[in-house]
Tab-separated table of C-alpha atoms in Angstrom:
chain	number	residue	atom	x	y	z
K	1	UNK	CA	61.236	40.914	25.614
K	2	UNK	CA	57.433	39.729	26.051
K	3	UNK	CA	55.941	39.442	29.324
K	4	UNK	CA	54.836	35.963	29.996
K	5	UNK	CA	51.277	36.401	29.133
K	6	UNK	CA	52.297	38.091	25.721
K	7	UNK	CA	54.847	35.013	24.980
K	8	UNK	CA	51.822	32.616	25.442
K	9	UNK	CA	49.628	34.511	23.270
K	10	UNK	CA	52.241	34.942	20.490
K	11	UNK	CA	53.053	31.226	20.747
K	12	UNK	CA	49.195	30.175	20.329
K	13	UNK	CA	48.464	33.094	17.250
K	14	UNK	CA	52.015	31.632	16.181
K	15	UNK	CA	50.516	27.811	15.853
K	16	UNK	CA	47.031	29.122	13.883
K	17	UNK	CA	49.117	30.885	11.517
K	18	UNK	CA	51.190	27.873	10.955
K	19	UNK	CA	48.622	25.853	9.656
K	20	UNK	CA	48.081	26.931	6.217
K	21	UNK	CA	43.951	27.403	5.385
K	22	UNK	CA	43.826	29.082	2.119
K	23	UNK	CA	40.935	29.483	0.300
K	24	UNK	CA	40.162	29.011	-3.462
K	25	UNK	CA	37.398	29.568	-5.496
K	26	UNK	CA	34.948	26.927	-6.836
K	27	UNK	CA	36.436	24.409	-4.088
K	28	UNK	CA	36.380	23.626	-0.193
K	29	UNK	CA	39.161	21.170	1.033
K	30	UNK	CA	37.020	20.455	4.310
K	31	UNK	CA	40.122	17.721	5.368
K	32	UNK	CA	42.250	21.070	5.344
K	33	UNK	CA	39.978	23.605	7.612
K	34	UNK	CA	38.791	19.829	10.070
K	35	UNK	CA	42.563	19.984	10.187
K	36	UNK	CA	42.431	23.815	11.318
K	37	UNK	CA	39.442	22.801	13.555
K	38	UNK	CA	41.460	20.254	15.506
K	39	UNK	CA	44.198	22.713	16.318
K	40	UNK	CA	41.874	25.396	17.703
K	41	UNK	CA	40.409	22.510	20.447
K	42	UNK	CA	44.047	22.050	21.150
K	43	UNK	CA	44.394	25.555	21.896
K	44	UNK	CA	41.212	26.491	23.479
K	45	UNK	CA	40.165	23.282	25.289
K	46	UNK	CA	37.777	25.352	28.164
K	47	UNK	CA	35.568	26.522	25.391
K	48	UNK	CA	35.390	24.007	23.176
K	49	UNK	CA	34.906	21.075	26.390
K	50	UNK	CA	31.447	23.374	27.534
K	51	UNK	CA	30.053	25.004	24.124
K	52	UNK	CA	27.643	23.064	21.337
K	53	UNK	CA	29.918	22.942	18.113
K	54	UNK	CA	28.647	22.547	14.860
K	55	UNK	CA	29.974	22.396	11.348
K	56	UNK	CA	29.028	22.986	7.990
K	57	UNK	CA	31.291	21.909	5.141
K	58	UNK	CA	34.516	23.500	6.804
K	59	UNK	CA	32.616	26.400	8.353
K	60	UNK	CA	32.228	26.502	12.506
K	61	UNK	CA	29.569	27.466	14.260
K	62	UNK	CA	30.002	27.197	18.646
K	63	UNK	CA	27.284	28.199	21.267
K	64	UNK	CA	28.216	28.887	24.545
K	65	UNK	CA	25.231	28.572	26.646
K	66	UNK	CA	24.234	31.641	29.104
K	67	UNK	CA	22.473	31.044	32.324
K	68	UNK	CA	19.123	31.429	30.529
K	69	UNK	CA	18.501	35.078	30.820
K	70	UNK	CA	16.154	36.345	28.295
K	71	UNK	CA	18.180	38.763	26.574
K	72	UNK	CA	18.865	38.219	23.336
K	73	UNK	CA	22.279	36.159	22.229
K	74	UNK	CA	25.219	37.975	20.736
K	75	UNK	CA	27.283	36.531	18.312
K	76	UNK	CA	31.425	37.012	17.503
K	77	UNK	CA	32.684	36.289	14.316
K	78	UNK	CA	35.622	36.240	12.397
K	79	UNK	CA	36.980	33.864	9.403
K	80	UNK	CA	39.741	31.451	9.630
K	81	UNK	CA	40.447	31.335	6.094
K	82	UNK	CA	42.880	33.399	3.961
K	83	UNK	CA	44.046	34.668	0.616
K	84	UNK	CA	47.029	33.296	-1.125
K	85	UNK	CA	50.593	34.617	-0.251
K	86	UNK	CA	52.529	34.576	-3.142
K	87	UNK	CA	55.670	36.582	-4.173
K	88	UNK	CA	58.580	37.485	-1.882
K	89	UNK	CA	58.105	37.671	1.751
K	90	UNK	CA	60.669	39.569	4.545
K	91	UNK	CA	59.409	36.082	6.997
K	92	UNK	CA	57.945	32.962	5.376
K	93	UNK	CA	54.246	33.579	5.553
K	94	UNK	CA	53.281	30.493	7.090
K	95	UNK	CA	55.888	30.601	9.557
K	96	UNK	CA	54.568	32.196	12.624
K	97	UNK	CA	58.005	34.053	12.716
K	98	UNK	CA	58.815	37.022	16.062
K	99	UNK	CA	60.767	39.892	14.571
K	100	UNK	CA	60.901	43.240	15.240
K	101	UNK	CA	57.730	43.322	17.913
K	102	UNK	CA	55.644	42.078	15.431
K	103	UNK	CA	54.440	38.193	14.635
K	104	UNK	CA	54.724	37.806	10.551
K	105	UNK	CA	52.388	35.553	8.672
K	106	UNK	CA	49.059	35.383	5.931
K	107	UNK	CA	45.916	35.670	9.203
K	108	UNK	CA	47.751	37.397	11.651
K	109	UNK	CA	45.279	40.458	10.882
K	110	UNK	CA	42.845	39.027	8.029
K	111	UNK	CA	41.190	37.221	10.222
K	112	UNK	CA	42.761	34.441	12.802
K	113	UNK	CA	44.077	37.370	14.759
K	114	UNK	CA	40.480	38.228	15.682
K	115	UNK	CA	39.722	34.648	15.911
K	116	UNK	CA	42.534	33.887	18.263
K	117	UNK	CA	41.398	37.186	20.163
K	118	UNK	CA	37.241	35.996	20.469
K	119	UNK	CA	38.506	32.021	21.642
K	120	UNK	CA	41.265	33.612	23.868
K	121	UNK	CA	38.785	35.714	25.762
K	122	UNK	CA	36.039	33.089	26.435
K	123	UNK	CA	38.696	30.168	26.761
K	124	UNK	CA	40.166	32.223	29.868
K	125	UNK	CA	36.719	33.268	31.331
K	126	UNK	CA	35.389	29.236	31.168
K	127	UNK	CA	39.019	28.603	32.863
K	128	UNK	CA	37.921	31.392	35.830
K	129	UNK	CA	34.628	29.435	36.249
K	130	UNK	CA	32.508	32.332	34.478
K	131	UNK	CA	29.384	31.698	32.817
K	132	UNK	CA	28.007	34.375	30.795
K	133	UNK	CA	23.779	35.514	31.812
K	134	UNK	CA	23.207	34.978	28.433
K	135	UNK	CA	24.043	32.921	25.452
K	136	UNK	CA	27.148	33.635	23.233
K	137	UNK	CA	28.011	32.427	19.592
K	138	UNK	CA	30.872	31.819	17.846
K	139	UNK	CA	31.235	31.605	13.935
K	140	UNK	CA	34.311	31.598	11.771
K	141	UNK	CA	33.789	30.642	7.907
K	142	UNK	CA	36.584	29.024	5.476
K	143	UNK	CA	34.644	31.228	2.530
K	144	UNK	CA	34.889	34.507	3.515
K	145	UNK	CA	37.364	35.292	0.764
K	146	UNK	CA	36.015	33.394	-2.032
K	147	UNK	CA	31.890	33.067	-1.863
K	148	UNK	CA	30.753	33.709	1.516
K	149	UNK	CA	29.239	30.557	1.150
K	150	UNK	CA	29.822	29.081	4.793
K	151	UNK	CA	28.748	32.139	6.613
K	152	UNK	CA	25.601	32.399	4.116
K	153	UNK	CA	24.537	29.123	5.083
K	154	UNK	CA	25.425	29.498	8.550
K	155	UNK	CA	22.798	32.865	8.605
K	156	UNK	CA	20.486	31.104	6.874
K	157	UNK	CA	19.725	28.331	9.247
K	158	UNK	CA	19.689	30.718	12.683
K	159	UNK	CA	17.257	32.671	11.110
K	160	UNK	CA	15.238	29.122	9.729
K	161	UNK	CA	15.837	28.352	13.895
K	162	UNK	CA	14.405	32.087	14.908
K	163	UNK	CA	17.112	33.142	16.388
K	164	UNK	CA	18.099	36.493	16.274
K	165	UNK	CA	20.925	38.978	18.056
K	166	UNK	CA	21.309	41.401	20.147
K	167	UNK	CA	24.837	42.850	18.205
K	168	UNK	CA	27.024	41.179	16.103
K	169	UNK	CA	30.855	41.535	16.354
K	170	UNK	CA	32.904	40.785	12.814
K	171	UNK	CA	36.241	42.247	11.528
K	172	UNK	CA	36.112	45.618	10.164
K	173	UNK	CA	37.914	48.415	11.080
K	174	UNK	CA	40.690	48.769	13.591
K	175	UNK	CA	42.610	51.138	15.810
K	176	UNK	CA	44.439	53.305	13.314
K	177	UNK	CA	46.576	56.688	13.951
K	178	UNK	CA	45.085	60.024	11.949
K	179	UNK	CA	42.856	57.987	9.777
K	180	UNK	CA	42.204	61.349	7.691
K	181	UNK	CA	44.920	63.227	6.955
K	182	UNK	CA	45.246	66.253	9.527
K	183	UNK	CA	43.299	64.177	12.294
K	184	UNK	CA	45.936	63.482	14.890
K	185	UNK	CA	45.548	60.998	17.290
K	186	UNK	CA	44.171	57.060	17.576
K	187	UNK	CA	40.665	56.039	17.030
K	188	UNK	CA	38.858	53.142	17.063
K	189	UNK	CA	37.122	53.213	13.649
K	190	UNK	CA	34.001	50.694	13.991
K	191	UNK	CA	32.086	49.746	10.805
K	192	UNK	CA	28.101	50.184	11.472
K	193	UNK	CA	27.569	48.604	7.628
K	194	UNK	CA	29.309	47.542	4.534
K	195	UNK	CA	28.387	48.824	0.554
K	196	UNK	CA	27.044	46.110	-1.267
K	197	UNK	CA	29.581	44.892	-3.512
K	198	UNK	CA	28.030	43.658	-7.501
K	199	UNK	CA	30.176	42.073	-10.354
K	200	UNK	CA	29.064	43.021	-13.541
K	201	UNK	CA	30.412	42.409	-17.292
K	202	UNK	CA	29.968	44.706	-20.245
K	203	UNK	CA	29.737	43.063	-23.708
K	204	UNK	CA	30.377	44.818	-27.260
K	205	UNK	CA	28.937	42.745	-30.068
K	206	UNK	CA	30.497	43.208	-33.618
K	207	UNK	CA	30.480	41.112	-36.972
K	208	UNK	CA	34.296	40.918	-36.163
K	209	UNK	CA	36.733	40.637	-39.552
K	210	UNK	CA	40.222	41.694	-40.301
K	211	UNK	CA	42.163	44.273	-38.278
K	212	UNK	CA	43.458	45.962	-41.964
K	213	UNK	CA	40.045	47.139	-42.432
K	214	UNK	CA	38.599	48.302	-39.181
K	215	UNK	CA	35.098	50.028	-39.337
K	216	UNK	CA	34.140	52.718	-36.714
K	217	UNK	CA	33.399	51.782	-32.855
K	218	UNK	CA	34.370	48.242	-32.932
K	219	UNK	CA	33.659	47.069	-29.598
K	220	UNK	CA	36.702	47.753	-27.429
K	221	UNK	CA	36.173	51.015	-29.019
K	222	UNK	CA	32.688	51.367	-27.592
K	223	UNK	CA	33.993	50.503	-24.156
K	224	UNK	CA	36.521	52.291	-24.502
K	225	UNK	CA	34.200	55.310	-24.353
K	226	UNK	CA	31.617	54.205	-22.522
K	227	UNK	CA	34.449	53.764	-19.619
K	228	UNK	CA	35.685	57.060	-20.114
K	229	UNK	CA	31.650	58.143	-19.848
K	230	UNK	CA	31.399	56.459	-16.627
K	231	UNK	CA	34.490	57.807	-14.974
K	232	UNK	CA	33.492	61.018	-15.688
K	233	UNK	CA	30.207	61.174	-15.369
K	234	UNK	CA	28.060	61.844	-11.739
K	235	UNK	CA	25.799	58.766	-12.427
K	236	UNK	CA	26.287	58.016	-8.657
K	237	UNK	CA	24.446	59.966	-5.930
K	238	UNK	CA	26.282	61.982	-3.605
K	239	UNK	CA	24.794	61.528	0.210
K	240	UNK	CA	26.325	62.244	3.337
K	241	UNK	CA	24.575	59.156	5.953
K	242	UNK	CA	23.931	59.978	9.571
K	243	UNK	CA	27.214	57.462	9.895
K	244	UNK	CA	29.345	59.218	7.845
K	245	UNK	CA	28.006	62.853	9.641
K	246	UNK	CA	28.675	61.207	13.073
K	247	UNK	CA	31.933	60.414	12.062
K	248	UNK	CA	32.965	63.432	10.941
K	249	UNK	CA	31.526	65.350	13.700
K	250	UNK	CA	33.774	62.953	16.185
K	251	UNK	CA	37.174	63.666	14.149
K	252	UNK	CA	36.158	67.286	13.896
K	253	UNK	CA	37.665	68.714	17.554
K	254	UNK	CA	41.514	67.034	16.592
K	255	UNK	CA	41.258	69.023	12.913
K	256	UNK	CA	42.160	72.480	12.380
K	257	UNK	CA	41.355	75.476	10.277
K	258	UNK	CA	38.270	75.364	7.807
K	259	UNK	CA	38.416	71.986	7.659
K	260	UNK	CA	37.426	71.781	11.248
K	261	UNK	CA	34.947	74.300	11.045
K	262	UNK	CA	33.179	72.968	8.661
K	263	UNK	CA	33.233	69.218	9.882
K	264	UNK	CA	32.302	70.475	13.255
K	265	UNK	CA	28.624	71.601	11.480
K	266	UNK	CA	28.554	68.684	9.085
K	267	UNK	CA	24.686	69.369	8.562
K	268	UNK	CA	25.248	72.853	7.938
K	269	UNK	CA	27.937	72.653	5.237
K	270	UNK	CA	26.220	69.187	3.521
K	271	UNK	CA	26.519	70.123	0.328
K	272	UNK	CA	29.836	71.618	0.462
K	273	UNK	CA	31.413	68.236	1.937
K	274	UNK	CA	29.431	66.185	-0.382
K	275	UNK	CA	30.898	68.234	-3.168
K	276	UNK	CA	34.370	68.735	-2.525
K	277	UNK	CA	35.458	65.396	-0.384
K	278	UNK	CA	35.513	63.044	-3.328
K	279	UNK	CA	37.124	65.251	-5.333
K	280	UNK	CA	39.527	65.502	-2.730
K	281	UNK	CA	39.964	61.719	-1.513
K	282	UNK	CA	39.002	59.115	-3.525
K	283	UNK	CA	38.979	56.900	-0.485
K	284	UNK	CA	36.655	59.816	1.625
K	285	UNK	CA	34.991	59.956	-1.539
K	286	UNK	CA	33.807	55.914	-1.291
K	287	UNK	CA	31.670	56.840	1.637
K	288	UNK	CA	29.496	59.109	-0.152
K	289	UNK	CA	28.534	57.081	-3.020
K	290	UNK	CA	28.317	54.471	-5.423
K	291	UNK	CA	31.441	53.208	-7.044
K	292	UNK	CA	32.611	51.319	-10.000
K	293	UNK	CA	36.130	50.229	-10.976
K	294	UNK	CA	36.697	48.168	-14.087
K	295	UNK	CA	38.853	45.006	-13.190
K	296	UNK	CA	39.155	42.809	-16.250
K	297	UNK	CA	38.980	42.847	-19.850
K	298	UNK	CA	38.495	40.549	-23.264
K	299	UNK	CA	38.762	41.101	-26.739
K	300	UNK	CA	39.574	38.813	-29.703
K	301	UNK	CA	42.422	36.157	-29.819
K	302	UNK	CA	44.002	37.293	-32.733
K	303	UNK	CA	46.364	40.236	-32.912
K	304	UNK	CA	45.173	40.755	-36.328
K	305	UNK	CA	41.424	40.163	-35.791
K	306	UNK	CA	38.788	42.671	-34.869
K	307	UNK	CA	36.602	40.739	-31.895
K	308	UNK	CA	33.059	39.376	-32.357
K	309	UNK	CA	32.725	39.703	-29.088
K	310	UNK	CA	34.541	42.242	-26.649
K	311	UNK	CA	33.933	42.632	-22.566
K	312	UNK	CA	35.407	44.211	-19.243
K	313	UNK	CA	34.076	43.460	-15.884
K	314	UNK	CA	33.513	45.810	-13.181
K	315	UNK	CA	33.379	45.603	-9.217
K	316	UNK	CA	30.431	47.663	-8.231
K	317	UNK	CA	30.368	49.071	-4.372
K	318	UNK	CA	26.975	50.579	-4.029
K	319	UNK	CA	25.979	52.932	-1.482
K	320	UNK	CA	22.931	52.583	0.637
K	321	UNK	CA	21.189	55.356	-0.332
K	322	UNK	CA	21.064	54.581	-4.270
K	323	UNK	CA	21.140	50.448	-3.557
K	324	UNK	CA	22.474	47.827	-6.048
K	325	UNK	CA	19.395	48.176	-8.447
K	326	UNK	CA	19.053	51.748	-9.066
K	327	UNK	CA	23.176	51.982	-9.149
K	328	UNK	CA	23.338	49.252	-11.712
K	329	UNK	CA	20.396	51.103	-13.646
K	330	UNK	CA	22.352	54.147	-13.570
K	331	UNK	CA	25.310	52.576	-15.254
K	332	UNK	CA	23.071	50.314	-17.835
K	333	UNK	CA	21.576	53.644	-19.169
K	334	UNK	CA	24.927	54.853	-20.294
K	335	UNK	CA	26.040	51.216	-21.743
K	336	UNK	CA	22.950	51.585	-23.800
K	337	UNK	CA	24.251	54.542	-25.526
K	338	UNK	CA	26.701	52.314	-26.741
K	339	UNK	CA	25.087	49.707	-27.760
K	340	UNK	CA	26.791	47.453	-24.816
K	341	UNK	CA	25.004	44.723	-23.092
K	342	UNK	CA	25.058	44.262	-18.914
K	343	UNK	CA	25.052	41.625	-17.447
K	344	UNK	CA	24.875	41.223	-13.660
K	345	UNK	CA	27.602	38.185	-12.637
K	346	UNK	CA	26.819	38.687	-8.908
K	347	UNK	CA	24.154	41.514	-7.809
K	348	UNK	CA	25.553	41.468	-3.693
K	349	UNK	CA	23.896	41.451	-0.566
K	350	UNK	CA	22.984	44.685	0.836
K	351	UNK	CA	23.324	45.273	4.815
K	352	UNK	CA	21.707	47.031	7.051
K	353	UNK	CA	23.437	49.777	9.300
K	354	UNK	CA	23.556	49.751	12.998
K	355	UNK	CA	23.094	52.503	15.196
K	356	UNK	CA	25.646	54.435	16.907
K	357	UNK	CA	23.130	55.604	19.631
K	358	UNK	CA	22.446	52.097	20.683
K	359	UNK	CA	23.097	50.469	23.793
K	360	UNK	CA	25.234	47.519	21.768
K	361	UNK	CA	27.738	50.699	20.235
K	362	UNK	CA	27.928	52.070	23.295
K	363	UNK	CA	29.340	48.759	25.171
K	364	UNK	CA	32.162	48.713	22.246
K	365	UNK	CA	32.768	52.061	22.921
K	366	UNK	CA	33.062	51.469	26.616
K	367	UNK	CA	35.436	48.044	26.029
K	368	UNK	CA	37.764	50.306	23.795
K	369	UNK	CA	38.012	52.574	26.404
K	370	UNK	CA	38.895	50.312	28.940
K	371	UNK	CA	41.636	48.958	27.127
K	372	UNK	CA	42.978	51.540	25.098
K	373	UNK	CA	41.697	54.993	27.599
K	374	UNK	CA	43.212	57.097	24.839
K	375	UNK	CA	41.414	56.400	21.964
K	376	UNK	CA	38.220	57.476	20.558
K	377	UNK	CA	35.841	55.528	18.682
K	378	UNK	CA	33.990	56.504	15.572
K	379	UNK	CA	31.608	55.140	13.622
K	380	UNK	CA	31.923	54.885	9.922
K	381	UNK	CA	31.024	52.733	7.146
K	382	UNK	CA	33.088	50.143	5.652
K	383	UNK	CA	33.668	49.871	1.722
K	384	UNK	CA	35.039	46.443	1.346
K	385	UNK	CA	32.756	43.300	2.295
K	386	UNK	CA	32.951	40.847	5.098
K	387	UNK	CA	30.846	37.936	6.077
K	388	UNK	CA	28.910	40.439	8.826
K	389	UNK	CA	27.088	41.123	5.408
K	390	UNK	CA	24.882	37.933	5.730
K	391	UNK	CA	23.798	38.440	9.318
K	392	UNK	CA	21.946	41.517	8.880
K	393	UNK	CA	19.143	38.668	8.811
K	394	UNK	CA	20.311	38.028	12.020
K	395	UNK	CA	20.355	41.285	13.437
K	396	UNK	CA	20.055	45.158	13.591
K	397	UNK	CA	23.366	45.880	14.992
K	398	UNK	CA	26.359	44.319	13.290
K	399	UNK	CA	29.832	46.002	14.285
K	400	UNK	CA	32.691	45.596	12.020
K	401	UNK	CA	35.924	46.281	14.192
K	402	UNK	CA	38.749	44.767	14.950
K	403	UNK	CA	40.675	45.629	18.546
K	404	UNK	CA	44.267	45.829	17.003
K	405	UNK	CA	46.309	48.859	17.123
K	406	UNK	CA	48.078	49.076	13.401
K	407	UNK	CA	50.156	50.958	11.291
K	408	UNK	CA	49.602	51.841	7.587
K	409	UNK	CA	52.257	49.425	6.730
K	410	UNK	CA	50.004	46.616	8.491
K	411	UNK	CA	47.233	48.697	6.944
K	412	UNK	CA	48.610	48.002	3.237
K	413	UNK	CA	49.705	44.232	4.088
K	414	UNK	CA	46.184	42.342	4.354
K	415	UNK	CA	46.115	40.978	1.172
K	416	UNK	CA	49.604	41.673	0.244
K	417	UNK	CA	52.964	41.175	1.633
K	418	UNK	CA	54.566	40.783	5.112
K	419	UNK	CA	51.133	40.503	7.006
K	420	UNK	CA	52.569	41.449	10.617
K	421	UNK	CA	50.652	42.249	14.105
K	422	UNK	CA	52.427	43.808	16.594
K	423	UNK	CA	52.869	41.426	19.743
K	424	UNK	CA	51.833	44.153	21.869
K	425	UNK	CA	48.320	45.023	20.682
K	426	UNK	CA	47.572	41.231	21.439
K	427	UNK	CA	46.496	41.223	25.307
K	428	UNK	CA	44.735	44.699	24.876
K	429	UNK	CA	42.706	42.587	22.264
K	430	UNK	CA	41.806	39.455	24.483
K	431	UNK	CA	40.739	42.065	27.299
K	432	UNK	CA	38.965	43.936	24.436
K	433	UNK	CA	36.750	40.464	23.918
K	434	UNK	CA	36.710	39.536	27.591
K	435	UNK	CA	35.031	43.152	28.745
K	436	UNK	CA	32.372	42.888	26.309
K	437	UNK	CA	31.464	39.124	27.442
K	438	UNK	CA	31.835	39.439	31.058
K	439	UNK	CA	30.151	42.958	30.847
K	440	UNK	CA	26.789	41.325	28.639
C-alpha cells in the first residue's frame, strides 16, 4: 500500500499519462499538446500562477524568476510527447493503470515521468514560499521523437536573447543495477553528451531489364557487398574519451579479476580496451566509435524486374572524436568502390560534452546521494539522441539523467511494450529535483 505522499504522486503521473500526446512525423496537432498544457496548470498551479510561460507551436517554455543573483540560470528539461503504442499491452497504455508496484502507461519513463518529477519539485517549493537566488527554466517539447523541431526552436531564440546556462538537466540515463555485466551494485549513470545521430541513403543505379537475364552486380548486388564491406571493415576510429575512461575507472573497484585490473588503469591498458570491448559488447562497443546500422531498403517493383534504381538507408551514430563529416567520408569512400551514390537525408547535430570535474556534475552527484546514499554515479556517454542535443548552444554542461531506479524490463519497454515505473522510485525523484533547486 502507498504512503499518502506516493498515492498523490501516482494519481497526478496517473492523469499526464492519461492524456494521450503522441507524436507523428511531418505534423503537430497543437489543439492536442494546448490540451496537455491545460492539464499540467491543473496539476501544478504554484508554478505555473508565479513563472513566465511561453509557447511555441505545442512546445513549452516556463521561467521561474530567481531573486536576481548573478549566477547564471539553469534549465530542466524533459519532453511531453511520446511514440506510438501499438500491439498488445499487459495494462492499456493510456490508462494510468497501479499493478504490481508499478504505474503502466506510454510516458511513464520516456519522458512525462521526468516532467512530472521537474513540475513536482518546484510546484512544492513555490507552495513552501521558496524562491530560488537565481533564475530557473523549464522546457518540455512535443517533437522530441519526431524532428526536434520545438526544442530546436526553443534553443535558438535563448541564444538570439543571450542567454546562456549554468547546466542543463534532460533525460538520459537512469539508476540501473550492474549496468556492465560483472559490475554489481546501483549507479546513477549520467550522460555528459550524446553521438550525433545522421540518416543517410545509398543508391545503386542500373539500366534495369528482365530478371531472366541478369548481368553481374546489379544494384542490390552492389549493396549487398558494399554492406558486407562496411560491417566488416574498421572504417570507424576506435577512441577511448576521458568520459568513457572516467567511467570505467568508477565501475572498476565492484569488478573482479583481469577485468578489474585492467579497468582500474584504463590509461595504461588503452589499447587493449579499445581493442577487445567492441568485440566483446556491441553496446560497450558504441562508446568507442562511430556506428552504422542499415534500417531500410528499396529495389524494383516487379518480382521479375531487375531495378533501375536500388537503395538502403542507414542510421549513422558518430562519435566525437571522428565527427559526422569525416565518419560519413569514411563510409562514402567504400560506396565509391561500388559505384553507389550517398546521399546525406539528415547530417545531425553534434553536442558538446560536459565535464565531470565541474561544479554542476558534482551537485548531481551530491542530489543522487542524498536520495539514493547507496548509489554511485558515473559519467558516460549516451548513444541515442535527446533534445539536450540542441542546447549545447546554450551551454557547456548538459546532463542527461533521469532519477528513476529501473529494471531491464523497464529498461527494454521505452519504446516498446508495457512502459511501467515503479511507484516507489517516484518521491526519491521529486526530492532528486527539489535538492538540486533549493541547493542552486
Amino acid at each position: 500500500m502507498a504512503d499518502e505522499r506516493t498515492q498523490k504522486y501516482v494519481d497526478t503521473l496517473a492523469k499526464m499519462i492519461r492524456c494521450e500526446t503522441v507524436s507523428v512525423y511531418g505534423y503537430i496537432d497543437e489543439e492536442k499538446f494546448k490540451k496537455f498544457h491545460e492539464l499540467l496548470k491543473e496539476l501544478f498551479p504554484n508554478i505555473f500562477a508565479v513563472s513566465e510561460i511561453e509557447y511555441f507551436s505545442g512546445s513549452l517554455l516556463i521561467k521561474w524568476k530567481g531573486k536576481g543573483s548573478d549566477k547564471l540560470p539553469v534549465l530542466f528539461m524533459n519532453h511531453h510527447d511520446v511514440v506510438e503504442a501499438v500491439g498488445d499491452w499487459k495494462h492499456k497504455p493510456f490508462g494510468g493503470e497501479v499493478s504490481e508496484g508499478k504505474l503502466w502507461g506510454r510516458g511513464t519513463l520516456d519522458t512525462k515521468g521526468g516532467l512530472f518529477g521537474m513540475l513536482q519539485a518546484a510546484d512544492e517549493l513555490v507552495a513552501e514560499g521558496f524562491t530560488p537566488d537565481r533564475d530557473i527554466y523549464f522546457e518540455s517539447s512535443c517533437t522530441e521523437e519526431t524532428t526536434g523541431f520545438g526544442a530546436n526552436t526553443i534553443s535558438k531564440e535563448l541564444e538570439k536573447r543571450g542567454i546562456r546556462f549554468d547546466f542543463i538537466l534532460d533525460e538520459g540515463g537512469m539508476i540501473v543495477e550492474e549496468p556492465i555485466a560483472g559490475v554489481k551494485g546501483f549507479y546513477a549513470m549520467v550522460g555528459m553528451g550524446e553521438k550525433g545521430c545522421a540518416d543517410l541513403k545509398f543508391i545503386a543505379r542500373s539500366n534495369g531489364g528482365h530478371a531472366s537475364t541478369p548481368g553481374k552486380n546489379t544494384p542490390l548486388v552492389r549493396l549487398g557487398k558494399f554492406m558486407a564491406e562496411v560491417e566488416k571493415s574498421n572504417i570507424f576510429v576506435s577512441e577511448m574519451s576521458p568520459t568513457i575512461k572516467e567511467m570505467l575507472t568508477r565501475l572498476a573497484p565492484a569488478m573482479s579479476g583481469a577485468l578489474k585490473v585492467v579497468c582500474s588503469n584504463a590509461s595504461l591498458f588503452k589499447p587493449l580496451i579499445k581493442a577487445v570491448v567492441p568485440s566483446v559488447s556491441a553496446v560497450a562497443g558504441a562508446l568507442f566509435k562511430t556506428t552504422l546500422a542499415f534500417t531500410t531498403a528499396k529495389g524494383s517493383e516487379g518480382l521479375n524486374v531487375l531495378p533501375q534504381e536500388a537503395y538502403v538507408t542507414g542510421n549513422m551514430r558518430y562519435s566525437h572524436h571522428q565527427g559526422g563529416e569525416n565518419s560519413i567520408n569514411a563510409v562514402r569512400k567504400i560506396a565509391k568502390k561500388y559505384d553507389i551514390e550517398v546521399e546525406v537525408i539528415d547530417g545531425g547535430f553534434q553536442s558538446n560534452i560536459a565535464d565531470y570535474n565541474s561544479d554542476a556534475f558534482k551537485l548531481v552527484e551530491k542530489a543522487v546521494s542524498a536520495v539514493y546514499p547507496d548509489v554511485k554515479t558515473v559519467p558516460y556517454i549516451m548513444t541515442a539522441a535527446s533534445d539536450c542535443r540542441f542546447f549545447s548552444r546554450n551551454s557547456d554542461n548538459c546532463f542527461r539523467f533521469l532519477p528513476f531506479k529501473i529494471s531491464d524490463e523497464q529498461m527494454a519497454s521505452i519504446h516498446g511494450y508495457d512502459e511501467s515505473v515503479d511507484i516507489d522510485t517516484l518521491a526519491p525523484a521529486v526530492d532528486f529535483y527539489r535538492y538540486i533547486m533549493k541547493t542552486l
